[in-house]
Coordinates of C-alpha atoms in Angstrom, one line a residue:
X1 CA -11.3 -19.1 -2.8
X2 CA -9.5 -19.0 -6.1
X3 CA -8.3 -22.6 -6.8
X4 CA -4.9 -22.7 -8.4
X5 CA -5.0 -24.0 -12.0
X6 CA -2.5 -25.7 -14.1
X7 CA -0.7 -27.6 -11.3
X8 CA -3.0 -30.6 -10.9
X9 CA -1.1 -33.6 -9.4
X10 CA 2.1 -31.5 -9.2
X11 CA 4.2 -31.3 -6.0
X12 CA 4.5 -27.6 -5.0
X13 CA 6.6 -26.4 -2.1
X14 CA 5.2 -23.6 0.0
X15 CA 7.7 -21.5 2.0
X16 CA 6.4 -19.3 4.8
X17 CA 3.1 -20.2 6.5
X18 CA 1.6 -16.9 7.5
X19 CA -1.5 -15.5 5.9
X20 CA -0.5 -15.6 2.3
X21 CA 1.4 -18.9 2.6
X22 CA -1.4 -20.9 4.2
X23 CA -3.9 -19.5 1.8
X24 CA -1.7 -20.5 -1.1
X25 CA -1.4 -24.0 0.3
X26 CA -5.2 -24.2 0.6
X27 CA -5.7 -22.9 -3.0
X28 CA -3.1 -25.3 -4.4
X29 CA -4.9 -28.2 -2.7
X30 CA -8.3 -27.0 -4.0
X31 CA -6.9 -27.0 -7.5
X32 CA -5.5 -30.5 -7.2
X33 CA -1.9 -29.9 -6.5
X34 CA 0.0 -31.5 -3.6
X35 CA 1.5 -28.7 -1.4
X36 CA 4.5 -29.5 0.7
X37 CA 4.9 -26.8 3.4
X38 CA 7.7 -25.4 5.4
X39 CA 8.2 -22.4 7.8
X40 CA 11.3 -21.6 9.8
X41 CA 9.1 -21.0 12.9
X42 CA 7.5 -23.9 14.8
X43 CA 4.2 -22.0 15.1
X44 CA 3.8 -21.8 11.4
X45 CA 4.5 -25.5 10.9
X46 CA 2.1 -26.4 13.7
X47 CA -0.7 -24.3 12.0
X48 CA -0.1 -26.2 8.7
X49 CA -0.1 -29.6 10.4
X50 CA -3.4 -28.8 12.1
X51 CA -4.9 -28.2 8.7
X52 CA -3.6 -31.5 7.5
X53 CA -0.8 -30.3 5.2
X54 CA 2.4 -32.3 4.8
X55 CA 5.6 -30.7 6.0
X56 CA 8.9 -30.9 4.3
X57 CA 12.1 -29.2 5.5
X58 CA 13.0 -27.2 2.4
X59 CA 16.5 -26.4 3.6
X60 CA 17.7 -30.0 3.7
X61 CA 19.7 -31.5 0.8
X62 CA 17.6 -33.0 -1.9
X63 CA 14.4 -31.3 -0.7
X64 CA 13.6 -30.1 -4.3
X65 CA 14.4 -33.3 -6.2
X66 CA 10.7 -34.0 -6.9
X67 CA 9.3 -30.5 -6.6
X68 CA 7.8 -28.7 -9.7
X69 CA 7.4 -25.2 -8.2
X70 CA 8.3 -23.2 -5.1
X71 CA 5.8 -20.6 -3.8
X72 CA 7.3 -18.2 -1.3
X73 CA 5.8 -15.6 1.0
X74 CA 6.6 -11.9 0.2
X75 CA 8.5 -11.2 3.4
X76 CA 11.2 -13.9 2.7
X77 CA 14.2 -12.6 0.8
X78 CA 14.6 -14.2 -2.6
X79 CA 17.5 -12.1 -4.0
X80 CA 18.8 -9.4 -1.8
X81 CA 20.5 -9.0 0.6
X82 CA 20.8 -12.8 0.2
X83 CA 18.3 -15.4 -0.8
X84 CA 16.7 -17.6 1.9
X85 CA 18.5 -21.0 2.1
X86 CA 15.4 -22.8 0.7
X87 CA 15.1 -20.3 -2.2
X88 CA 18.8 -20.6 -3.0
X89 CA 18.3 -24.4 -3.1
X90 CA 15.4 -24.1 -5.5
X91 CA 17.4 -21.8 -7.8
X92 CA 20.2 -24.3 -7.8
X93 CA 17.8 -27.1 -8.6
X94 CA 16.2 -25.2 -11.4
X95 CA 12.9 -25.1 -9.7
X96 CA 10.7 -22.1 -10.7
X97 CA 10.0 -19.7 -7.9
X98 CA 6.6 -17.8 -7.7
X99 CA 4.3 -16.2 -5.1
X100 CA 0.6 -16.0 -4.5
X101 CA 0.2 -13.0 -6.8
X102 CA 1.6 -15.1 -9.7
X103 CA -0.7 -18.0 -8.8
X104 CA -3.7 -15.6 -8.7
X105 CA -3.2 -14.2 -12.1
X106 CA -2.6 -17.6 -13.7
X107 CA -5.7 -19.0 -12.1
X108 CA -8.3 -16.2 -11.9
X109 CA -10.2 -16.7 -15.2
X110 CA -12.3 -19.8 -15.6
X111 CA -14.7 -21.3 -18.1
X112 CA -17.6 -19.7 -16.3
X113 CA -16.5 -16.3 -17.6
X114 CA -17.8 -17.2 -21.0
X115 CA -21.4 -16.6 -19.7
X116 CA -20.6 -13.2 -18.3
X117 CA -21.9 -10.2 -20.1
X118 CA -19.2 -8.1 -18.6
X119 CA -16.0 -10.0 -17.7
X120 CA -14.5 -9.2 -14.2
X121 CA -11.6 -6.7 -14.1
X122 CA -8.5 -6.5 -11.9
X123 CA -7.2 -3.1 -10.7
X124 CA -3.7 -3.2 -9.1
X125 CA -2.1 -0.4 -7.0
X126 CA 1.6 -0.1 -6.2
X127 CA 4.0 2.7 -5.2
X128 CA 5.8 3.9 -2.0
X129 CA 3.1 5.8 -0.2
X130 CA -0.7 5.9 -0.4
X131 CA -1.1 2.4 -1.8
X132 CA -3.5 1.3 0.9
X133 CA -5.6 4.5 1.0
X134 CA -5.8 4.5 -2.8
X135 CA -6.8 0.9 -3.0
X136 CA -9.4 1.2 -0.3
X137 CA -10.8 4.4 -1.9
X138 CA -11.1 2.7 -5.3
X139 CA -13.0 -0.1 -3.7
X140 CA -15.2 2.4 -1.8
X141 CA -16.0 4.4 -4.9
X142 CA -17.0 1.3 -6.8
X143 CA -19.1 -0.1 -4.0
X144 CA -20.8 3.3 -3.6
X145 CA -21.6 3.3 -7.4
X146 CA -23.2 -0.2 -7.1
X147 CA -20.4 -2.2 -8.6
X148 CA -19.5 -5.6 -7.0
X149 CA -15.9 -5.3 -5.7
X150 CA -13.4 -7.2 -3.6
X151 CA -10.3 -5.7 -1.9
X152 CA -7.3 -7.9 -1.4
X153 CA -3.5 -8.3 -1.6
X154 CA -1.4 -6.2 0.8
X155 CA -4.7 -5.0 2.3
X156 CA -7.7 -6.9 3.3
X157 CA -7.8 -10.6 2.3
X158 CA -5.1 -12.7 0.7
X159 CA -5.5 -12.7 -3.1
X160 CA -6.3 -16.4 -3.3
X161 CA -8.8 -16.2 -0.5
X162 CA -11.3 -14.0 -2.3
X163 CA -14.5 -15.3 -3.8
X164 CA -14.7 -16.1 -7.5
X165 CA -15.8 -12.8 -9.1
X166 CA -19.3 -12.4 -10.5
X167 CA -20.4 -10.7 -13.7
X168 CA -19.1 -7.1 -14.0
X169 CA -17.1 -7.4 -10.7
X170 CA -13.9 -5.6 -10.0
X171 CA -11.0 -6.9 -7.9
X172 CA -8.7 -4.2 -6.4
X173 CA -5.3 -5.4 -5.3
X174 CA -2.7 -3.5 -3.3
X175 CA 0.7 -4.8 -4.3
X176 CA 4.1 -4.2 -2.6
X177 CA 7.4 -4.3 -4.4
X178 CA 8.1 -7.7 -2.8
X179 CA 5.0 -9.0 -4.5
X180 CA 5.5 -7.4 -7.9
X181 CA 9.2 -8.3 -8.1
X182 CA 8.7 -12.1 -8.0
X183 CA 5.2 -12.8 -9.5
X184 CA 5.6 -14.8 -12.7
X185 CA 2.2 -13.7 -14.0
X186 CA 1.1 -10.1 -13.9
X187 CA -2.0 -9.2 -16.1
X188 CA -4.0 -6.4 -14.5
X189 CA -6.6 -4.6 -16.5
X190 CA -5.8 -1.2 -14.8
X191 CA -2.5 -0.6 -12.9
X192 CA -1.8 2.4 -10.7
X193 CA 1.6 3.8 -9.7
X194 CA 1.2 6.3 -6.9
X195 CA 4.7 7.7 -6.3
X196 CA 8.2 6.6 -5.4
X197 CA 10.4 7.4 -2.4
X198 CA 13.3 5.4 -0.7
X199 CA 12.1 2.3 1.1
X200 CA 13.0 -1.4 1.3
X201 CA 16.3 -0.6 -0.4
X202 CA 18.1 -3.5 1.3
X203 CA 15.6 -5.9 -0.3
X204 CA 16.1 -4.4 -3.8
X205 CA 19.9 -3.6 -3.6
X206 CA 19.2 0.2 -4.0
X207 CA 16.8 2.7 -5.4
X208 CA 17.0 1.5 -9.0
X209 CA 16.2 -2.1 -8.0
X210 CA 13.3 -0.8 -6.0
X211 CA 11.9 1.1 -8.9
X212 CA 12.5 -1.9 -11.2
X213 CA 10.4 -4.1 -8.9
X214 CA 7.5 -1.6 -9.2
X215 CA 7.9 -1.1 -12.9
X216 CA 7.4 -4.8 -13.6
X217 CA 3.7 -4.4 -12.9
X218 CA 3.5 -2.2 -16.0
X219 CA 6.3 -3.4 -18.3
X220 CA 5.5 -7.1 -17.9
X221 CA 1.9 -6.7 -16.8
X222 CA 0.8 -4.9 -19.9
X223 CA -2.4 -3.2 -18.4
X224 CA -5.0 -1.9 -20.7
X225 CA -4.9 1.4 -18.7
X226 CA -2.1 2.8 -16.5
X227 CA -2.7 5.5 -14.0
X228 CA 0.7 7.0 -13.1
X229 CA 1.7 9.6 -10.6
X230 CA 4.2 11.9 -12.4
X231 CA 5.4 14.1 -9.5
X232 CA 8.7 12.2 -9.3
X233 CA 11.0 11.6 -12.3
X234 CA 10.5 7.9 -12.1
X235 CA 6.8 8.2 -12.6
X236 CA 7.3 10.7 -15.5
X237 CA 9.7 8.2 -17.0
X238 CA 7.3 5.3 -16.6
X239 CA 4.4 7.2 -18.1
X240 CA 6.6 8.1 -21.1
X241 CA 7.6 4.5 -21.6
X242 CA 4.0 3.3 -21.6
X243 CA 2.6 5.8 -24.0
X244 CA 3.2 6.1 -27.7
X245 CA 2.7 9.8 -27.9
X246 CA 1.2 12.9 -26.1
X247 CA -2.4 12.0 -27.0
X248 CA -2.2 8.3 -25.9
X249 CA -5.1 8.1 -23.4
X250 CA -4.2 4.6 -22.3
X251 CA -1.9 6.4 -19.8
X252 CA -3.5 8.8 -17.3
X253 CA -1.0 11.1 -15.7
X254 CA -1.7 12.2 -12.1
X255 CA -0.3 15.0 -10.0
X256 CA -0.9 16.7 -6.7
X257 CA 1.7 19.4 -7.4
X258 CA 0.9 21.1 -10.6
X259 CA -1.5 21.5 -13.5
X260 CA -0.9 18.9 -16.2
X261 CA -1.3 20.0 -19.8
X262 CA -1.3 18.4 -23.2
X263 CA -3.7 16.5 -25.5
X264 CA -3.8 13.3 -23.3
X265 CA -5.8 12.3 -20.3
X266 CA -4.7 13.8 -16.9
X267 CA -6.1 14.2 -13.4
X268 CA -4.5 16.7 -11.0
X269 CA -5.1 18.6 -7.8
X270 CA -4.2 22.2 -7.2
X271 CA -5.2 24.3 -4.1
X272 CA -7.6 21.6 -3.1
X273 CA -9.4 21.2 -6.4
X274 CA -9.3 18.0 -8.5
X275 CA -9.5 18.5 -12.2
X276 CA -9.8 16.1 -15.1
X277 CA -8.6 17.1 -18.5
X278 CA -9.0 15.2 -21.8
X279 CA -7.7 16.4 -25.2
X280 CA -6.7 19.7 -23.7
X281 CA -10.1 20.5 -22.2
X282 CA -11.4 20.3 -18.6
X283 CA -14.3 17.8 -18.3
X284 CA -14.8 17.7 -14.5
X285 CA -13.8 19.4 -11.3
X286 CA -14.2 18.5 -7.6
X287 CA -13.6 20.5 -4.5
X288 CA -11.6 18.2 -2.2
X289 CA -11.1 20.7 0.6
X290 CA -14.3 19.6 2.4
X291 CA -13.6 15.8 2.0
X292 CA -12.8 15.0 5.6
X293 CA -11.5 11.6 5.0
X294 CA -8.7 12.8 2.6
X295 CA -6.8 15.7 4.2
X296 CA -3.7 17.2 2.6
X297 CA -2.0 17.1 -0.7
X298 CA -0.8 13.5 -0.4
X299 CA -4.4 12.4 0.1
X300 CA -5.4 14.6 -2.8
X301 CA -3.0 12.6 -5.0
X302 CA -4.7 9.4 -3.7
X303 CA -8.1 10.9 -4.6
X304 CA -6.8 11.8 -8.2
X305 CA -5.6 8.2 -8.8
X306 CA -8.8 6.6 -7.5
X307 CA -10.9 9.1 -9.5
X308 CA -9.0 8.1 -12.6
X309 CA -9.6 4.4 -12.1
X310 CA -13.3 5.1 -11.5
X311 CA -13.5 7.1 -14.7
X312 CA -11.7 4.2 -16.6
X313 CA -14.5 1.9 -15.3
X314 CA -17.2 4.2 -16.6
X315 CA -18.3 6.0 -13.4
X316 CA -19.6 9.5 -13.8
X317 CA -17.8 12.4 -12.1
X318 CA -20.8 13.4 -9.9
X319 CA -21.0 9.8 -8.7
X320 CA -17.3 9.8 -7.8
X321 CA -17.7 13.1 -6.0
X322 CA -20.5 11.7 -3.9
X323 CA -18.4 8.6 -3.1
X324 CA -15.4 10.7 -2.0
X325 CA -17.4 12.5 0.6
X326 CA -18.5 9.2 2.0
X327 CA -15.0 7.9 2.5
X328 CA -14.0 7.8 6.2
X329 CA -10.3 7.1 5.6
X330 CA -8.2 4.1 6.8
X331 CA -7.1 3.5 10.4
X332 CA -3.6 4.8 11.1
X333 CA -3.4 6.8 7.8
X334 CA -4.3 10.5 8.4
X335 CA -7.2 9.2 10.5
X336 CA -9.1 11.9 12.4
X337 CA -9.8 10.2 15.7
X338 CA -11.2 13.0 17.8
X339 CA -11.9 16.8 17.9
X340 CA -12.3 18.9 21.0
X341 CA -12.2 22.6 21.6
X342 CA -11.1 23.2 18.0
X343 CA -8.2 20.8 18.5
X344 CA -8.0 17.9 16.0
X345 CA -6.3 14.6 16.8
X346 CA -4.9 12.7 13.8
X347 CA -3.5 9.1 13.8
X348 CA -1.0 8.6 11.0
X349 CA 1.0 5.8 12.6
X350 CA 1.6 4.3 9.1
X351 CA 3.9 7.3 8.4
X352 CA 6.9 5.1 9.1
X353 CA 9.4 6.8 6.7
X354 CA 10.6 10.3 6.0
X355 CA 8.6 10.9 2.9
X356 CA 5.2 9.8 4.3
X357 CA 5.8 11.8 7.5
X358 CA 6.7 14.8 5.4
X359 CA 3.4 14.5 3.5
X360 CA 1.5 14.3 6.7
X361 CA 3.2 17.4 8.1
X362 CA 2.2 19.3 4.9
X363 CA -1.4 18.5 5.4
X364 CA -2.1 20.7 8.5
X365 CA -1.3 24.3 9.5
X366 CA -0.3 24.2 13.1
X367 CA 0.9 20.9 14.4
X368 CA 1.8 19.4 17.8
X369 CA 3.8 16.5 16.4
X370 CA 4.3 13.1 18.1
X371 CA 7.2 11.4 16.4
X372 CA 10.0 9.0 17.0
X373 CA 10.7 5.3 17.1
X374 CA 13.2 3.0 15.4
X375 CA 14.9 5.4 13.0
X376 CA 15.5 4.3 9.4
X377 CA 18.6 4.7 7.4
X378 CA 19.4 8.1 6.0
X379 CA 18.7 10.3 9.0
X380 CA 16.1 13.0 9.4
X381 CA 17.5 15.7 7.2
X382 CA 14.8 15.1 4.6
X383 CA 12.2 16.3 7.1
X384 CA 13.8 19.7 7.8
X385 CA 12.2 21.6 4.9
X386 CA 8.7 20.4 6.1
X387 CA 8.9 21.4 9.8
X388 CA 7.6 25.0 9.4
X389 CA 4.1 24.0 10.5
X390 CA 5.3 22.2 13.6
X391 CA 4.6 24.2 16.8
X392 CA 6.3 21.5 18.9
X393 CA 7.6 18.0 18.6
X394 CA 6.9 15.4 21.3
X395 CA 9.5 12.6 20.8
X396 CA 8.8 9.0 21.8
X397 CA 10.9 5.8 21.5
X398 CA 13.9 4.2 23.2
X399 CA 16.2 6.5 21.2
X400 CA 14.1 9.6 21.7
X401 CA 17.0 11.9 22.6
X402 CA 18.9 10.9 19.5
X403 CA 15.8 11.4 17.4
X404 CA 15.2 14.8 18.8
X405 CA 18.7 15.9 18.0
X406 CA 18.2 14.8 14.4
X407 CA 15.3 17.3 14.1
X408 CA 17.8 20.2 14.4
X409 CA 17.6 23.4 16.4
X410 CA 14.9 24.9 14.2
X411 CA 12.0 23.1 15.9
X412 CA 10.9 23.1 19.6
X413 CA 11.1 19.5 20.8
X414 CA 10.5 17.6 24.1
X415 CA 11.8 14.2 24.8
X416 CA 8.8 12.3 26.2
X417 CA 9.8 8.7 25.7
X418 CA 6.3 7.1 26.0
X419 CA 3.1 7.7 24.1
X420 CA 1.2 8.3 27.3
X421 CA 3.5 11.2 28.3
X422 CA 3.6 12.6 24.7
X423 CA -0.2 12.7 24.4
X424 CA -0.7 14.2 27.8
X425 CA 1.9 17.0 27.2
X426 CA 0.5 17.8 23.8
X427 CA -3.0 18.0 25.1
X428 CA -2.0 20.2 28.0
X429 CA -0.2 22.7 25.6
X430 CA -2.6 22.6 22.6
X431 CA -4.4 25.8 21.5
X432 CA -7.5 26.2 19.4
X433 CA -6.7 25.5 15.8
X434 CA -3.9 23.0 16.6
X435 CA -3.6 19.5 15.2
X436 CA -2.1 16.8 17.5
X437 CA -0.6 14.6 14.9
X438 CA 1.0 11.1 15.3
X439 CA 3.3 10.8 12.3
X440 CA 6.4 9.0 13.7
X441 CA 8.8 9.0 10.7
X442 CA 10.1 5.8 12.2
X443 CA 9.4 2.1 12.6
X444 CA 7.5 1.0 15.7
X445 CA 9.5 -2.1 16.7
X446 CA 11.4 -0.5 19.5
X447 CA 8.2 -0.2 21.6
X448 CA 5.4 -1.9 19.6
X449 CA 5.1 -5.0 17.5
X450 CA 3.5 -3.1 14.6
X451 CA 2.5 0.4 13.5
X452 CA -1.1 -0.7 14.1
X453 CA -0.4 -1.3 17.8
X454 CA 1.3 2.1 18.0
X455 CA -1.7 3.8 16.4
X456 CA -4.1 2.0 18.7
X457 CA -2.1 3.2 21.7
X458 CA -2.3 6.8 20.5
X459 CA -6.1 6.5 20.1
X460 CA -6.4 5.0 23.5
X461 CA -4.3 7.7 25.1
X462 CA -6.3 10.4 23.3
X463 CA -9.6 8.9 24.5
X464 CA -8.3 8.8 28.0
X465 CA -7.1 12.4 28.0
X466 CA -10.5 13.6 26.6
X467 CA -12.5 11.3 28.9
X468 CA -14.1 9.6 25.9

């Protein structure tokens, strides 16, 4: 655990008692603060009481009269569409609002670091798509190279729940826009921006607010190195703002769409080959086509970003290449779960929005596509240019008929409703060379309580169909 520093003998309110909230309460107590906890749900309050934490209803009048700081969980709205009642009360009372990410950065370093030969470093990863895969891949590459590493944040453990880092260690944090927007301290050594596409727009009052939340990690975090995906205009703008000129190698530009030129530092993938260029010259190249855990251009972008971080940390290209081949991928993210009779089965249940589903559809040649669920705002028109590789769509979800209509007349589709029926029909019709792909382009909550449960159901149905 990372004890929270600088709040000894202070009363700190903790709002939201899920994983991050309870961990924050424990870390506050370990650092000598007095946490006062609240959750709108009875189950959360009961969990806190069982651990001996004091409860206080933060929505009642006067709740913040003696509070020095409010720490809130990332899922609780603090600005848009409207602040939670307790956060609004804290703002009115002039009480500072923070989250566990801010507490982590203010508390990480300790006096023990003076004895380290190599101080620990923090790598942060944000963006719309690919954050989890990129974060996990960075951690894998470092571990494979023999570097002590911990993975935390929006993936793995809570940031305050990790062990105090040792000499030369690296902490890799996946950070969402909810986390970067509110954290009062952001001081990563290396920060990664993968890409940007519309998501969580209600929480940020539009696309500009969403980008601004991501941008804080760089503009206010001031990382020593920034790895920036430049395939969208926002990334290109961010890279431009962070660099002082074309040859500034503190900014590493990354692309999965085109060759990057110029005197600076860049890493890009074209036709399945990763290339690293510095000062206008190629210094390394890796064939990504046979890296089974990273199929498709979107995963090649993740590989480029992770490669760039590894190079910043002094790992040789050949060592990175070896690590890439050992990466199995993450569950529910372009995960190859079975192969039979030259038919591949891929679980990309995490593809919950149009952009991530489009990236998955571009990764394979002939697809029997299982899609559908709770459709997000904006419709499905953004998918239409990427349906050329779809042999047939098998639509699930409570609104499967409406979803199928949104795909348009250019794709053969069948309304299946359930995962069981969709998998059975796709297996029955699959031909050698096909990929049966779950990439829903929708949220899961009409039939499942999470995208993980949806992916697990897909895997179970595939196993049953194949007799595994």
